[in-house]
Structure formats: C-alpha cells, structure tokens
Amino acid sequence: MATTVRRAVLTLPAAPLGPENPLPALRPLDEPHVLDHRERAGLPRDMARQLGHEPLRTVLPTRILDGYGRERTPTALDTIVIENDRLRVTVLPGLGGRIHSLHHKPTGRELLYRNPVFQPAAFALNGAWFSGGIEWNIGATGHTTLTCAPVHAALVPAPDGGTMVRLWEWERLRDLPFQVDLWLPDDSDFLHVGVRIRNPHEHPAPVYWWSNIAVPESAGTRVLAPADEAWHFGYERALSRVPVPETGGTDRTYPLRSDHPADYFYEVPDGARRWIASLDEDGNGLVQTSTDLLRGRKLFLWGSGPGGRRWQRWLTEPGTGGYAEIQAGLARTQLEHVPLEPGGEFSWLESYGPLSADPATVHGADWGRARAEAEGRLEQALSRAAVDAAHEAWRACADTEPGASLATGSGWGALEVQRAGYKLPGTPFPPSTLGEQQEPWLELLRSGVFPESHHVTPPGPSLVSPHWRDMLETAPADALTEYHLGVAQWHADDRAQAVRSWERGLPRARSRWPLLRCLAVAAKDSGQAGRAADHYGEAFDDLSAQHGEDTWAAATDALARETIEAQLAAARPEAARRTWSALTPTLRSRGRFRLLEARILLAEGDTAAVRALFDTGFEVADLREGAEILGELWKSVTDDPLPDAYNYRMRPEH
C-alpha cells in the first residue's frame, strides 16, 4: 500500500476552549524555573550557561487561554490522516499539529497514549493544554503557547517520491518560524519527522524544543534510554544528578514505582545514539530516535501517589488508563535555552515506531543488558545510519514550496513577513492569512498611526518586539497607542517608562479600565498592595459600567478574579466581597469564583462557611499545574485529611 494522506474528522467529548483572556499577560502564569549561581556550581559548563540564557519574563505577545470549563460535549475535530500498510498517523492541525494517534496495523497496537477526551487544563505557558499524543514544544521552558492553536498544513513531495505533510507556524515568544515535516515512507514501520527552526533576525535568538510523547502506563511499563545518570527535577524546584535506574532504593525507570511526579533528564553520553523507549511487561511499545542534534532525553512520571493520580483523572476520563511522557529535546534539560545565531537554523530528524524486545532482559536486574537489548532491537528495526540517511534525504526537500493546503494557521507570520520582507523557502506566510487581529498593526506599519477603534471595546492583542515598540514610540500618542506602548515597554523590562505611558493615556481614554489594570499590575509587582487594590477597584468599576458580548464577559471574568485577589492581598475583605457580589450568579457559580468565595470567607473569619463550601463541592477548571491552594485552604479550616477530590499535591509534604 502506497502512503496516502487524507482529511478526516475525529469526534471526541470536548470542553470548548472559550474566548481568549483580553488582559495582556504582564506576569507569567508560573514563576520561571531559575537556578541561582550557587546551584549552577559544578554543572557542566554548557549546561550552566544555557540555564541562565534569556529566560522569559512574560508570555507576551500571546494571550492567556483560560475560558474553558469542565463540561464536555461530542465535538468534531479536523484531522489529517497519513497511512501506509504498517502505520496510521492521525494529526490535529487545529491543536498545534499534535499527533493524536500512532496505530501499528500489523499488531493492532496503539503506540501512544491516546486521550479519549479533549479536556483543556492550565499546563501551557499561556494556559490551556491537553494531554496525550506527540506534542511539538517550541518557545520557552514549558508547554508551548501553540498547544491549542491552529498551524498551517499542506502537502509536500517526500524524498522517496511520495507525499509528506508539512506543518509550520510563527512562534511568537521568540519570533521564530519553524516547520515539522511528517514523512511516512511506503511499507515503513517508522514515521520520520523532519524539524527545522530558523532565525531570520540580525541578532541571536534563544531556542527551546522538546518533543513530548505520551505513552500508556501500567505497572509493567519501563522506560529505557542510553544513560547511567540523570538530572532529577521535582516540584521542590531543585536540580540534582542521580544514578539510573535506581535512586533511593527504587527503580525510577518504572513510572508507577515513584510516589510523586518528577522529571528525569537522562545524561546521554557524547557519541551515543539518541533514543528512548517505553516498553510494557511483554517487551512491546514505542521507540523514538533521532539524529544527534536532538541530544536530550527525558522521562516525566506522575507517580502512584494520590496527587499524581488525581491529576491523571483530571486530564482525561476517570476509569481510563494513565500515561507517562518520554521526551526528546535540544538541550540536556528543559531549563535551558540554546542560542541560534543570526540567519542560522537548527534541523534534525526524529523517527517513531514500534519496538519489541525480550521481556526477560528488558525487565531484568542488569540495567546495562536491558539497555543493550532495546538498542540492539532498535538497530535491527531502524539503524542509526538509516536515520542519518533519511535526514540527509529530507533536508533536500525542506525548502520545497508546499502544494495543496490542508489547514490554515494564524496571520502573525504573514504580518512579520510584511514588515521585514523575510524570504523563508518552504514555509510561506501569505497576505491572505492576515486577519482581524493583525489589521491595526498592518495599519501602523503602512501609515505610522495605530488606529483608534470606532467602538468602545476591549483592546486587541499587543505586539512587543523591538521593531513594533519603535513604531509605537513614534506614532501619535493617543490613549490606545500609549496602552500598547506601555505593554511593549513592560515586556522589555522598562517598567518605569511603561507606567508613564499608561498614565499619559488615562486622561484621553474613553475606556479607562485597560490602563488602570496595567497600572494595578505594576503596583502589585513593586510591592504596593494597597495601591494595586485601589487601581483594580477603579478598573473594575469602570468596566462594570460598560457591557457587551463575549469579549466583555471574558474581560469581566478575568478582571474580577485579579481584582478580588488584589483586594485580599491588601487585607480588604469588605472590598473583595463587594466585587464578588457585583458579579452575575452564573459567574459566581463557576469553580474559580467558588474558590475566591472561600478565600473571602476565610478572610472574614467564617471558617465554618469555608468548610461547608468544600463539602458542597466545586471544581476549579483552570487550576494551575503544581498549585497547592486547595490543600492550603483546607488545612486553614480543618485538621481532617484532605479529600481526594481536592488533592493535587505534586511534592512530598514537609
């Protein structure tokens, strides 16, 4: 059977993503993973240097996605299916180009963990993320902001004369175009994935890439990689070097033998073949291998403790099997960013397919023999030389212009090409993809004036790169321009100038709340809790005097949450109660506002009411990965054990 490519539809129970949060993300959702100079002492030199290389301060210019809930209904998702007589690959172009399924036809085995639902959760850098399949993580430490975003997709001639699928987009955190080419040769058991990241700028760019592969998890699942040591990173936020496979008397290569979630970044020796495999008790499973540039390999495990199990149920359908993640990246660890020179590119080839090995050896006590068994079987199935040859063959096709379109991504790449005239063979960003969000920026580019909206609406997305900031600085200084300029200055860490821009915009603003909210964040960031609460209260009152459809509802939801949190931080429970009471009953009934209600009640001293609210039950749809607020709140009102429904703890209690 020759390889075929077709469009299809996959129907899953899905929770709608909801609208974007219109408030600019001036602060990251998580504290950045940063190690100080003392913790870097003794680390490999290149690793220590890359650990401190340009960490993100914000996730601007992307917007936060937190408008989803927990109610799922059958939903049709567009897919691209690539198939030969050995493998069937299902791709979700509307969700970051994720591979949803890798089905091995001769054995009838699904090689990936295939999530039976689409349930967003707050794991991505900008919020919404979902588990399962193979995810392409680019940008910065964490799950990509493109997790739940559409990418461009089209057909491209494959090196063997067949057809492959190209996925591409403009990654906005680092302003870099990238492509992922999915090539399934006729009669092959392995899917080849060619990846290229280009830096079209005149300055170096920090690059982050990890291919994140969800694999089925059982008591007999073992993860193998060519390493005798690993860098352990747990939710205590400490990095330490540990032996593989056994640490603390436990073989950590079996995901369910650990109690708590953790990352293990394998120290693959220079010159060794890059690969990682997850094999079940019968020695069957998935292997991933690559050319040498993709040096890192990682195991993420949820563990067998109650917190990890609760997260597993949260991310999928209760009663379904769990998963672990095997990953491959450009650096040793996910705390690092690798510099890419001006005009340069990184490219490599990955291969994914089935692997079967002798179970007695794979699960034997001798780690060296287990590794050698898996690597030997991989060499028989797909040699290292064959992967290198496939990479060379693919590189000859990387610049080929795409043919028939299969899906359309965002217009942000087209805007950057319009601005700078970049020539990017193989990844076109045509003007036809420009949309409503790009229109005001295109006008700024053409006329030097950022257009004022004819209607009072929440501001659109801000752009923050130096070239856009320069254009905003020379544009006429109306209120909306000052707002966007302040956001760009804040992103550049020019906090004082950002505050001045927002303050200059206030007297001329028809709608004051966007500027006041930015000033509130600035006050909070500088430790002025009372001033932040004042600005937030004024912003919420201004917004409440306006009304509209979905975008206004999203603004009210987001601003109310931040306002109540600021009022509680300033020890003003009466003000927080007034803000909460001003919301509609529908909004107050949502889990995130039930949690805020519990915090208000605690500040008011009504611990019995807090306990009653917990007993009634609520779910916080956008609970952040690693968040411990539910356990902390419970402990403040009772000594009873934390119910499983609220136990999301990802680290040992001290």
XYZ file of C-alpha atoms in Angstrom, residues 217 232-237 247 250-264 299-312 323-324 625-626 628 647-654:
50
model
C 1.394 3.459 31.609
C 16.286 14.894 38.574
C 13.934 17.871 38.792
C 10.953 17.602 41.117
C 8.313 20.057 42.223
C 10.626 21.196 45.001
C 12.320 23.092 42.099
C 17.537 6.147 43.258
C 13.583 2.491 43.924
C 13.932 1.776 40.206
C 12.677 5.076 38.757
C 12.569 3.733 35.189
C 9.202 2.198 36.136
C 6.902 5.259 36.312
C 4.473 3.806 38.826
C 7.163 2.941 41.374
C 7.646 6.604 42.297
C 5.294 8.334 44.708
C 5.374 11.885 43.340
C 5.575 13.484 39.888
C 9.108 14.195 38.698
C 11.321 14.810 35.672
C 14.375 12.690 34.876
C 11.050 10.738 31.450
C 8.197 12.556 33.143
C 6.171 10.427 35.527
C 3.066 11.202 37.542
C 3.885 8.555 40.144
C 1.499 6.426 42.141
C 0.668 8.926 44.905
C -2.797 10.459 45.335
C -1.826 13.834 43.842
C -0.449 12.382 40.627
C -3.386 10.007 40.281
C -5.802 12.920 40.788
C -4.103 14.915 38.023
C -4.346 11.908 35.704
C 0.217 7.729 30.956
C 3.824 8.792 31.299
C -0.125 22.577 37.404
C 1.559 22.282 40.796
C -1.434 23.829 46.207
C -5.659 16.574 46.428
C -3.472 17.851 43.596
C -0.246 17.861 45.597
C 2.787 17.129 43.413
C 5.541 17.039 46.037
C 6.133 15.473 49.465
C 4.740 17.296 52.465
C 7.399 18.698 54.768
